[in-house]
Coordinates of C-alpha atoms and ligand atoms in Angstrom, one line a residue:
X1 CA 17.1 5.4 44.6
X2 CA 13.4 5.1 44.3
X3 CA 13.7 1.7 42.7
X4 CA 16.0 0.5 45.4
X5 CA 13.5 1.7 47.9
X6 CA 10.8 0.0 45.9
X7 CA 12.5 -3.4 45.9
X8 CA 13.3 -3.1 49.5
X9 CA 9.8 -2.2 50.5
X10 CA 8.4 -4.7 48.2
X11 CA 10.4 -7.3 50.0
X12 CA 8.7 -6.2 53.1
X13 CA 5.4 -6.8 51.5
X14 CA 4.3 -3.2 51.3
X15 CA 4.9 -1.3 48.1
X16 CA 4.9 2.4 48.1
X17 CA 3.9 4.0 44.9
X18 CA 6.5 6.1 43.3
X19 CA 6.6 8.5 40.5
X20 CA 8.6 8.2 37.4
X21 CA 11.4 10.6 38.0
X22 CA 13.7 10.1 35.1
X23 CA 14.2 6.4 35.6
X24 CA 11.3 5.1 33.8
X25 CA 12.6 1.6 33.3
X26 CA 12.7 1.4 37.1
X27 CA 9.2 2.8 37.1
X28 CA 8.1 0.0 34.8
X29 CA 9.6 -2.6 37.1
X30 CA 7.9 -0.9 40.0
X31 CA 4.5 -1.0 38.5
X32 CA 4.8 -4.6 37.6
X33 CA 6.1 -5.6 40.9
X34 CA 3.3 -3.9 42.7
X35 CA 0.5 -5.3 40.7
X36 CA -1.6 -8.3 41.1
X37 CA -2.7 -10.8 43.7
X38 CA 0.0 -13.3 44.4
X39 CA -0.7 -15.9 46.9
X40 CA -1.9 -14.4 50.1
X41 CA -0.3 -11.0 49.3
X42 CA -2.2 -8.3 47.6
X43 CA -0.2 -5.4 46.5
X44 CA -1.8 -2.2 45.9
X45 CA -0.6 1.3 45.4
X46 CA -2.1 2.7 48.5
X47 CA -4.0 5.8 48.2
X48 CA -2.8 6.5 44.7
X49 CA -6.0 5.6 42.9
X50 CA -4.1 4.1 40.0
X51 CA -5.4 1.1 38.2
X52 CA -3.4 -2.1 38.9
X53 CA -3.2 -5.2 37.0
X54 CA -2.8 -8.7 37.8
X55 CA 0.7 -10.2 37.9
X56 CA -0.5 -12.1 34.9
X57 CA 0.2 -8.8 33.1
X58 CA 3.8 -9.8 32.7
X59 CA 2.7 -12.5 30.2
X60 CA 1.3 -9.9 27.9
X61 CA 4.3 -7.6 27.9
X62 CA 6.6 -7.5 24.9
X63 CA 9.6 -9.6 25.0
X64 CA 11.9 -6.6 25.2
X65 CA 9.9 -5.2 28.1
X66 CA 10.1 -8.5 29.8
X67 CA 13.8 -8.7 29.5
X68 CA 14.2 -5.0 30.4
X69 CA 12.2 -5.8 33.5
X70 CA 14.3 -8.8 34.4
X71 CA 17.6 -6.9 33.8
X72 CA 16.4 -4.1 36.1
X73 CA 15.6 -6.8 38.7
X74 CA 19.0 -8.3 38.4
X75 CA 20.6 -4.9 38.7
X76 CA 18.8 -4.1 41.8
X77 CA 19.4 -7.5 43.3
X78 CA 23.1 -7.0 42.8
X79 CA 23.0 -3.6 44.3
X80 CA 20.9 -4.5 47.3
X81 CA 21.8 -8.1 47.9
X82 CA 18.3 -8.6 49.3
X83 CA 16.7 -12.0 48.9
X84 CA 13.7 -12.3 46.6
X85 CA 10.3 -11.7 47.9
X86 CA 7.5 -14.2 47.3
X87 CA 6.0 -11.9 44.8
X88 CA 9.2 -11.5 42.9
X89 CA 9.5 -15.3 42.8
X90 CA 6.0 -15.5 41.5
X91 CA 6.8 -13.1 38.8
X92 CA 9.9 -15.0 37.9
X93 CA 8.0 -18.2 37.6
X94 CA 5.2 -16.6 35.7
X95 CA 7.7 -15.2 33.2
X96 CA 9.4 -18.5 32.8
X97 CA 6.1 -20.2 32.3
X98 CA 5.2 -17.6 29.6
X99 CA 8.5 -18.3 27.8
X100 CA 8.1 -22.0 28.0
X101 CA 4.4 -22.3 27.2
X102 CA 3.8 -19.3 25.0
X103 CA 6.7 -17.3 23.7
X104 CA 8.9 -20.2 22.5
X105 CA 6.1 -22.3 21.1
X106 CA 4.7 -19.3 19.3
X107 CA 8.1 -18.5 17.8
X108 CA 8.4 -22.1 16.6
X109 CA 4.8 -22.1 15.2
X110 CA 5.5 -19.0 13.2
X111 CA 8.8 -20.4 12.0
X112 CA 7.1 -23.6 10.9
X113 CA 4.4 -21.7 9.1
X114 CA 7.0 -19.6 7.2
X115 CA 8.9 -22.7 6.2
X116 CA 5.7 -24.4 5.1
X117 CA 4.7 -21.4 3.0
X118 CA 8.2 -21.3 1.4
X119 CA 7.9 -25.0 0.6
X120 CA 4.5 -24.4 -1.1
X121 CA 6.0 -21.7 -3.2
X122 CA 8.9 -24.0 -4.1
X123 CA 6.5 -26.7 -5.0
X124 CA 4.7 -24.4 -7.4
X125 CA 7.5 -24.8 -9.9
X126 CA 6.2 -28.3 -10.4
X127 CA 2.9 -26.9 -11.7
X128 CA 4.8 -25.2 -14.5
X129 CA 6.3 -28.6 -15.4
X130 CA 2.9 -30.3 -15.3
X131 CA 1.5 -27.6 -17.7
X132 CA 4.6 -28.0 -19.9
X133 CA 4.1 -31.7 -20.1
X134 CA 0.5 -31.3 -21.1
X135 CA 1.4 -28.7 -23.7
X136 CA 4.2 -30.8 -25.0
X137 CA 1.9 -33.7 -25.7
X138 CA -0.3 -31.4 -27.8
X139 CA 2.7 -30.0 -29.5
X140 CA 3.9 -33.5 -30.2
X141 CA 0.6 -34.3 -32.0
X142 CA 1.1 -31.1 -34.0
X143 CA 4.6 -32.1 -34.8
X144 CA 3.7 -35.5 -36.1
X145 CA 0.9 -33.9 -38.1
X146 CA 3.2 -31.5 -39.8
X147 CA 5.8 -34.2 -40.3
X148 CA 3.5 -36.5 -42.0
X149 CA 2.1 -33.7 -44.3
X150 CA 5.7 -32.9 -45.1
X151 CA 6.3 -36.5 -46.1
X152 CA 3.3 -36.4 -48.3
X153 CA 4.6 -33.2 -50.0
X154 CA 8.1 -34.6 -50.4
X155 CA 6.7 -37.8 -52.0
X156 CA 4.5 -35.7 -54.2
X157 CA 7.4 -33.6 -55.4
X158 CA 9.4 -36.7 -56.1
X159 CA 6.6 -38.1 -58.2
X160 CA 6.3 -34.8 -60.0
X161 CA 10.0 -34.9 -60.7
X162 CA 9.9 -38.3 -62.2
X163 CA 6.9 -37.5 -64.3
X164 CA 8.7 -34.4 -65.6
X165 CA 11.7 -36.6 -66.5
X166 CA 9.5 -39.1 -68.3
X167 CA 7.9 -36.1 -70.1
X168 CA 11.3 -35.0 -71.2
X169 CA 12.2 -38.6 -72.3
X170 CA 9.1 -38.8 -74.4
X171 CA 10.0 -35.6 -76.1
X172 CA 13.5 -36.9 -76.7
X173 CA 12.1 -40.1 -78.0
X174 CA 10.0 -38.3 -80.5
X175 CA 12.9 -36.2 -81.6
X176 CA 15.1 -39.2 -82.0
X177 CA 12.4 -41.0 -83.9
X178 CA 11.9 -38.1 -86.3
X179 CA 15.7 -37.7 -86.7
X180 CA 16.1 -41.4 -87.5
X181 CA 13.5 -41.4 -90.3
X182 CA 14.8 -42.3 -93.7
X183 CA 12.0 -41.2 -96.0
X184 CA 11.9 -42.8 -99.4
X185 CA 12.7 -40.7 -102.4
X186 CA 10.2 -38.0 -102.9
X187 CA 11.2 -37.5 -106.4
X188 CA 8.4 -38.7 -108.5
X189 CA 9.3 -40.8 -111.4
X190 CA 9.9 -38.8 -114.5
X191 CA 7.3 -40.6 -116.5
X192 CA 3.9 -39.6 -115.2
X193 CA 2.1 -42.8 -116.1
X194 CA 0.9 -45.9 -114.4
X195 CA 4.3 -47.6 -114.5
X196 CA 5.7 -50.1 -112.1
X197 CA 8.1 -47.4 -111.0
X198 CA 5.1 -45.2 -110.2
X199 CA 3.5 -48.1 -108.4
X200 CA 6.6 -48.5 -106.4
X201 CA 6.9 -44.9 -105.7
X202 CA 3.3 -44.7 -104.5
X203 CA 3.6 -47.9 -102.4
X204 CA 6.8 -46.9 -100.8
X205 CA 5.6 -43.5 -99.9
X206 CA 2.3 -44.7 -98.7
X207 CA 3.8 -47.3 -96.4
X208 CA 6.3 -44.9 -95.2
X209 CA 3.9 -42.2 -94.3
X210 CA 1.4 -44.6 -92.9
X211 CA 3.9 -45.9 -90.6
X212 CA 5.2 -42.4 -89.8
X213 CA 1.7 -41.2 -89.1
X214 CA 1.0 -44.1 -86.8
X215 CA 4.2 -43.8 -84.8
X216 CA 4.1 -40.1 -84.7
X217 CA 0.5 -39.8 -83.5
X218 CA 1.2 -42.5 -80.9
X219 CA 4.3 -40.7 -79.6
X220 CA 2.4 -37.4 -79.4
X221 CA -0.4 -39.0 -77.6
X222 CA 2.0 -40.4 -75.1
X223 CA 3.5 -36.9 -74.6
X224 CA 0.0 -35.4 -74.0
X225 CA -0.8 -38.1 -71.5
X226 CA 2.3 -37.5 -69.5
X227 CA 1.9 -33.8 -69.8
X228 CA -1.5 -34.0 -68.3
X229 CA -0.1 -36.2 -65.6
X230 CA 2.6 -33.7 -64.8
X231 CA 0.0 -30.9 -64.7
X232 CA -2.3 -32.8 -62.3
X233 CA 0.6 -33.7 -60.1
X234 CA 1.9 -30.2 -60.0
X235 CA -1.5 -28.9 -58.8
X236 CA -1.6 -31.7 -56.3
X237 CA 1.8 -30.9 -54.9
X238 CA 0.9 -27.2 -54.6
X239 CA -2.1 -28.2 -52.6
X240 CA 0.1 -30.5 -50.4
X241 CA 2.5 -27.6 -50.0
X242 CA -0.3 -25.4 -48.6
X243 CA -1.4 -28.1 -46.2
X244 CA 2.1 -28.6 -45.0
X245 CA 2.7 -24.9 -44.5
X246 CA -0.5 -24.7 -42.4
X247 CA 0.4 -27.7 -40.3
X248 CA 4.0 -26.4 -39.9
X249 CA 2.8 -23.1 -38.6
X250 CA 0.4 -24.7 -36.1
X251 CA 3.3 -26.7 -34.8
X252 CA 5.6 -23.7 -34.7
X253 CA 3.1 -21.6 -32.8
X254 CA 2.4 -24.5 -30.4
X255 CA 6.1 -24.7 -29.7
X256 CA 6.5 -21.0 -29.1
X257 CA 3.4 -20.8 -26.8
X258 CA 4.4 -23.8 -24.8
X259 CA 7.9 -22.4 -24.3
X260 CA 6.7 -18.9 -23.3
X261 CA 4.0 -20.3 -21.1
X262 CA 6.6 -22.4 -19.3
X263 CA 9.1 -19.6 -18.9
X264 CA 6.5 -17.1 -17.8
X265 CA 5.2 -19.6 -15.3
X266 CA 8.7 -20.1 -13.9
X267 CA 9.5 -16.4 -13.8
X268 CA 6.3 -15.6 -11.9
X269 CA 6.8 -18.5 -9.5
X270 CA 10.4 -17.5 -8.9
X271 CA 9.4 -14.0 -8.1
X272 CA 6.9 -15.1 -5.5
X273 CA 9.3 -17.7 -4.1
X274 CA 12.1 -15.1 -3.8
X275 CA 9.9 -12.6 -2.1
X276 CA 8.8 -15.3 0.3
X277 CA 12.3 -16.5 0.9
X278 CA 13.5 -13.0 1.7
X279 CA 10.7 -12.5 4.2
X280 CA 11.3 -15.9 5.7
X281 CA 15.0 -15.2 6.2
X282 CA 14.3 -11.8 7.7
X283 CA 11.6 -13.3 10.0
X284 CA 14.0 -16.0 11.1
X285 CA 16.6 -13.5 12.0
X286 CA 14.2 -11.7 14.2
X287 CA 13.1 -15.0 15.8
X288 CA 16.7 -16.0 16.5
X289 CA 17.2 -12.7 18.2
X290 CA 14.1 -13.3 20.3
X291 CA 15.3 -16.8 21.2
X292 CA 18.6 -15.5 22.3
X293 CA 16.9 -12.9 24.4
X294 CA 14.6 -15.5 25.9
X295 CA 17.5 -17.8 26.7
X296 CA 19.4 -15.0 28.3
X297 CA 16.4 -13.9 30.4
X298 CA 15.9 -17.5 31.4
X299 CA 19.5 -17.6 32.5
X300 CA 18.9 -14.5 34.6
X301 CA 15.8 -16.0 36.1
X302 CA 17.7 -19.1 37.1
X303 CA 20.3 -16.9 38.6
X304 CA 17.8 -14.8 40.5
X305 CA 16.4 -17.9 42.1
X306 CA 19.8 -19.4 42.8
X307 CA 21.4 -16.2 44.1
X308 CA 22.7 -13.4 42.0
X309 CA 26.5 -12.9 41.6
X310 CA 28.5 -10.8 39.2
X311 CA 30.1 -14.0 37.9
X312 CA 26.8 -15.7 37.0
X313 CA 25.6 -12.4 35.5
X314 CA 28.7 -12.4 33.3
X315 CA 28.1 -16.0 32.3
X316 CA 24.5 -15.2 31.3
X317 CA 25.6 -12.2 29.3
X318 CA 28.4 -14.0 27.5
X319 CA 26.6 -17.2 26.8
X320 CA 26.7 -18.0 23.1
X321 CA 23.5 -19.3 21.8
X322 CA 24.1 -20.8 18.4
X323 CA 20.7 -22.2 17.7
X324 CA 19.7 -23.6 14.3
X325 CA 16.2 -23.9 15.5
X326 CA 14.9 -21.1 13.3
X327 CA 17.1 -21.7 10.3
X328 CA 15.1 -21.6 7.0
X329 CA 15.7 -24.7 5.0
X330 CA 15.8 -23.6 1.4
X331 CA 14.0 -26.2 -0.7
X332 CA 15.7 -27.5 -3.7
X333 CA 14.0 -25.8 -6.7
X334 CA 13.0 -27.8 -9.7
X335 CA 15.4 -27.0 -12.5
X336 CA 14.3 -25.8 -15.9
X337 CA 13.1 -28.8 -17.7
X338 CA 15.4 -28.6 -20.7
X339 CA 14.6 -32.1 -21.8
X340 CA 10.9 -31.4 -22.4
X341 CA 11.7 -28.0 -23.9
X342 CA 14.0 -29.6 -26.4
X343 CA 11.5 -32.3 -27.1
X344 CA 9.1 -29.6 -28.4
X345 CA 11.3 -29.4 -31.4
X346 CA 12.9 -26.5 -33.3
X347 CA 10.7 -25.5 -36.2
X348 CA 13.0 -22.9 -37.5
X349 CA 11.7 -20.6 -40.2
X350 CA 11.2 -22.8 -43.1
X351 CA 7.8 -21.4 -43.6
X352 CA 6.9 -17.8 -42.9
X353 CA 4.1 -18.0 -40.4
X354 CA 2.2 -14.9 -39.4
X355 CA 2.5 -14.1 -35.7
X356 CA -0.8 -15.5 -34.6
X357 CA -1.9 -16.0 -31.0
X358 CA 1.5 -15.2 -29.6
X359 CA -0.1 -12.7 -27.2
X360 CA -2.7 -15.1 -26.1
X361 CA -1.0 -17.2 -23.6
X362 CA -4.2 -18.4 -22.0
X363 CA -5.7 -20.3 -24.9
X364 CA -2.9 -22.0 -26.7
X365 CA -4.6 -22.8 -30.0
X366 CA -7.6 -20.7 -29.9
X367 CA -6.5 -18.6 -32.8
X368 CA -6.3 -21.6 -35.0
X369 CA -9.5 -23.1 -33.8
X370 CA -11.2 -20.0 -35.1
X371 CA -9.9 -20.9 -38.5
X372 CA -8.1 -17.7 -39.2
X373 CA -5.6 -17.4 -42.0
X374 CA -2.4 -18.4 -40.4
X375 CA 0.2 -18.7 -43.0
X376 CA 1.5 -16.4 -45.6
X377 CA 2.4 -18.7 -48.3
X378 CA 5.3 -18.3 -50.6
X379 CA 4.7 -18.8 -54.2
X380 CA 5.9 -22.2 -55.2
X381 CA 6.4 -21.1 -58.8
X382 CA 4.9 -24.0 -60.6
X383 CA 5.5 -24.3 -64.3
X384 CA 2.4 -24.6 -66.3
X385 CA 2.9 -26.7 -69.3
X386 CA 1.0 -25.4 -72.2
X387 CA -0.3 -28.0 -74.5
X388 CA -1.3 -26.6 -77.8
X389 CA -3.9 -28.4 -79.6
X390 CA -4.4 -26.9 -83.0
X391 CA -7.0 -28.0 -85.4
X392 CA -6.0 -27.9 -89.0
X393 CA -8.9 -25.9 -90.2
X394 CA -8.4 -24.1 -93.4
X395 CA -9.7 -20.7 -93.7
X396 CA -8.9 -18.8 -96.9
X397 CA -10.9 -15.8 -96.2
X398 CA -8.1 -13.4 -95.5
X399 CA -5.7 -14.1 -98.3
X400 CA -3.1 -11.5 -99.3
X401 CA -3.0 -10.2 -95.8
X402 CA 0.3 -12.0 -95.3
X403 CA 3.6 -12.3 -97.1
X404 CA 6.9 -14.1 -96.6
X405 CA 10.1 -12.3 -95.7
X406 CA 13.3 -13.4 -97.6
X407 CA 15.5 -16.1 -96.2
X408 CA 17.4 -14.9 -93.2
X409 CA 15.0 -12.0 -92.7
X410 CA 12.7 -11.2 -89.8
X411 CA 9.5 -9.3 -90.4
X412 CA 9.9 -5.5 -90.4
X413 CA 8.9 -3.9 -87.0
X414 CA 5.2 -4.2 -86.2
X415 CA 4.6 -6.8 -89.0
X416 CA 5.5 -10.0 -87.2
X417 CA 2.6 -12.4 -86.6
X418 CA 2.6 -12.9 -82.9
X419 CA -0.3 -15.3 -82.2
X420 CA -0.4 -19.0 -83.0
X421 CA -3.9 -18.7 -84.4
X422 CA -2.9 -15.9 -86.7
X423 CA 0.2 -17.8 -87.7
X424 CA -1.8 -20.8 -88.8
X425 CA -4.0 -18.6 -91.0
X426 CA -0.9 -16.8 -92.2
X427 CA 0.9 -20.0 -93.1
X428 CA -2.1 -21.3 -95.0
X429 CA -2.6 -18.1 -96.8
X430 CA 0.9 -17.9 -98.1
X431 CA 0.5 -21.5 -99.4
X432 CA 2.9 -23.4 -97.2
X433 CA 2.4 -26.9 -95.9
X434 CA -0.1 -26.8 -93.1
X435 CA 1.6 -27.5 -89.9
X436 CA 0.6 -31.0 -89.1
X437 CA 2.7 -30.9 -86.1
X438 CA 1.3 -27.7 -84.8
X439 CA 4.8 -26.8 -84.0
X440 CA 5.2 -24.1 -81.5
X441 CA 8.7 -23.7 -80.2
X442 CA 11.1 -21.3 -78.6
X443 CA 14.1 -20.7 -80.8
X444 CA 16.7 -18.0 -80.8
X445 CA 17.8 -18.8 -84.4
X446 CA 14.3 -18.3 -85.8
X447 CA 12.3 -15.1 -86.5
X448 CA 10.0 -14.2 -83.7
X449 CA 6.4 -15.3 -84.2
X450 CA 5.3 -16.9 -87.4
X451 CA 8.1 -18.1 -89.7
X452 CA 8.7 -20.4 -92.7
X453 CA 11.3 -23.1 -92.7
X454 CA 12.7 -25.3 -95.4
X455 CA 13.5 -28.7 -94.0
X456 CA 16.5 -29.4 -96.1
X457 CA 17.4 -26.6 -98.4
X458 CA 15.5 -24.6 -100.9
X459 CA 14.4 -27.6 -103.0
X460 CA 12.3 -29.0 -100.2
X461 CA 8.7 -28.3 -99.2
X462 CA 8.2 -25.4 -96.8
X463 CA 6.8 -25.7 -93.4
X464 CA 5.8 -23.0 -91.0
X465 CA 6.1 -22.7 -87.3
X466 CA 5.5 -20.3 -84.5
X467 CA 8.4 -19.0 -82.4
X468 CA 7.5 -17.8 -78.9
X469 CA 11.0 -16.4 -78.4
X470 CA 10.7 -12.7 -79.3
X471 CA 14.4 -12.3 -79.1
X472 CA 15.0 -14.8 -81.9
X473 CA 16.3 -13.8 -85.3
X474 CA 16.5 -15.4 -88.7
X475 CA 19.9 -13.8 -89.2
X476 CA 21.2 -15.9 -86.4
X477 CA 19.8 -19.0 -88.1
X478 CA 21.7 -18.2 -91.2
X479 CA 25.0 -19.1 -89.4
X480 CA 23.7 -22.6 -89.1
X481 CA 22.8 -22.9 -92.8
X482 CA 19.3 -23.0 -91.7
X483 CA 16.7 -21.8 -94.2
X484 CA 14.1 -19.7 -92.6
X485 CA 12.4 -16.3 -92.7
X486 CA 9.4 -14.5 -91.2
X487 CA 5.8 -14.8 -92.3
X488 CA 4.6 -11.3 -92.0
X489 CA 1.4 -9.2 -91.8
X490 CA 1.1 -6.9 -94.8
X491 CA 1.4 -3.3 -93.5
Ligands
LIG501 C1 -2.9 -41.0 -88.6 O1 -3.0 -42.0 -87.6 C2 -4.1 -41.7 -86.7 C3 -4.1 -42.8 -85.6 O2 -3.8 -44.0 -86.1 C4 -5.4 -41.7 -87.5 O3 -6.5 -41.4 -86.6 C5 -5.3 -40.7 -88.6 O4 -6.5 -40.7 -89.3 C6 -4.1 -40.9 -89.4 N1 -4.0 -39.8 -90.3 C7 -4.0 -39.9 -91.6 C8 -3.8 -38.6 -92.4 O5 -4.2 -41.0 -92.1
LIG502 C1 11.8 -22.6 33.5 O1 11.0 -23.7 32.9 C2 11.8 -24.8 32.5 C3 10.9 -25.8 31.9 O2 9.8 -26.1 32.7 C4 12.7 -25.3 33.6 O3 13.5 -26.3 33.0 C5 13.6 -24.2 34.1 O4 14.3 -24.6 35.2 C6 12.7 -23.0 34.6 N1 13.6 -21.9 35.0 C7 13.2 -21.2 35.9 C8 14.2 -20.0 36.2 O5 12.2 -21.3 36.6

């Protein structure tokens, strides 16, 4: 009605203002059509006092308003069959120009910028890899550090082992030597006089014991030497173990930090990328819809200029626009760099490291640089070889304090002599051979603590020894035809 009138009158060059009476779309078209200066024609709402805008105003309308406007035009054209006025043609051209020079380029520009942003986010994965490479070089230094300290320790332990074997061998050598000894008869000649027999006796014994002393002392010295070497090596290896543990933990922490930095970096990057991708897709969908609308409107515009028919209208409506112009190209994302991750190494848990610096992703090795205690070390359980060096001093000041238990008997409870020093005094005080060998041993067939021992039956001289095995018993020794008993403290 009113719009029909509007279009008709507008065609005649004079537009009557109309009020919006329910058909506001029509009113919009009306307002547009009556505005502006087009060519020689100036349209104004006569006497209405309304503000009118330039025909250029169509360029600043929203796309949906623009297409609504065009659809209204088409509808009215179909209804009236009137040719287009000059103003309407101007509007059509202006609209087309807007599409071609502004709307479509703007859509393309926004699409390009979305795509570019998405590409930037995708490229950010590479930064994670660059960091990982840098960290992996540091970790590799730490790895070779710990690996070489491990070699040092391993070599040390091997040397320690071989020294221990040679210590054992020396002991065995001494034992074998002592066992092989064939002492000359200790039975003194019956005739106590300077006889050749006595000369022989003295000479033989002297030679034997000289040689025994010399070999015996030499073998014992060799044992002490190797014992000292074992002790020094053991201490050195414990030190090497500490160094290794520390280096190992530095490496382990380095590996853990490099891994978590990398994975965090990728997670954060992926989150941003995914958000961007989602938005880009949603933007692209909107732009495709805009493009389809523009193409459809352009088709209408073409039709309006060429002559509007139902057939052409149907063609414009049904036209399929499958444009890939605004498709988002999803960049190929850099995959997780498993090769470099694997190259960091797998420290495992050979050493218990305290969790240091794990929360400090920013400065990888700061915790260690500060020199904090980083490892809780496991006790390596070194065996300390006790070398007893007893001097054969004779102190007879405390005689009668000690007594000997019978063969096969331990001291009564509380009377055993349980220190080496006391044992030496005790043995002297009961008149037994002083212990040239300072023999301390661990024996379960001897009385605990200080005890006496007859080398080869009751007719032989008596030695005394010190048994560190508190579970030992003289009774057990009896089964071996071994003659021994406790040297005890008098109650
Ligand atoms: C036993 O031999 C060592 C070393 O040759 C010597 O120093 C020591 O005096 C000797 N002992 C005796 C009792 O002759
Ligand atoms: C719109 O502009 C384009 C490019 O200048 C042109 O090819 C097309 O024919 C025009 N359409 C109308 C309806 O003016």
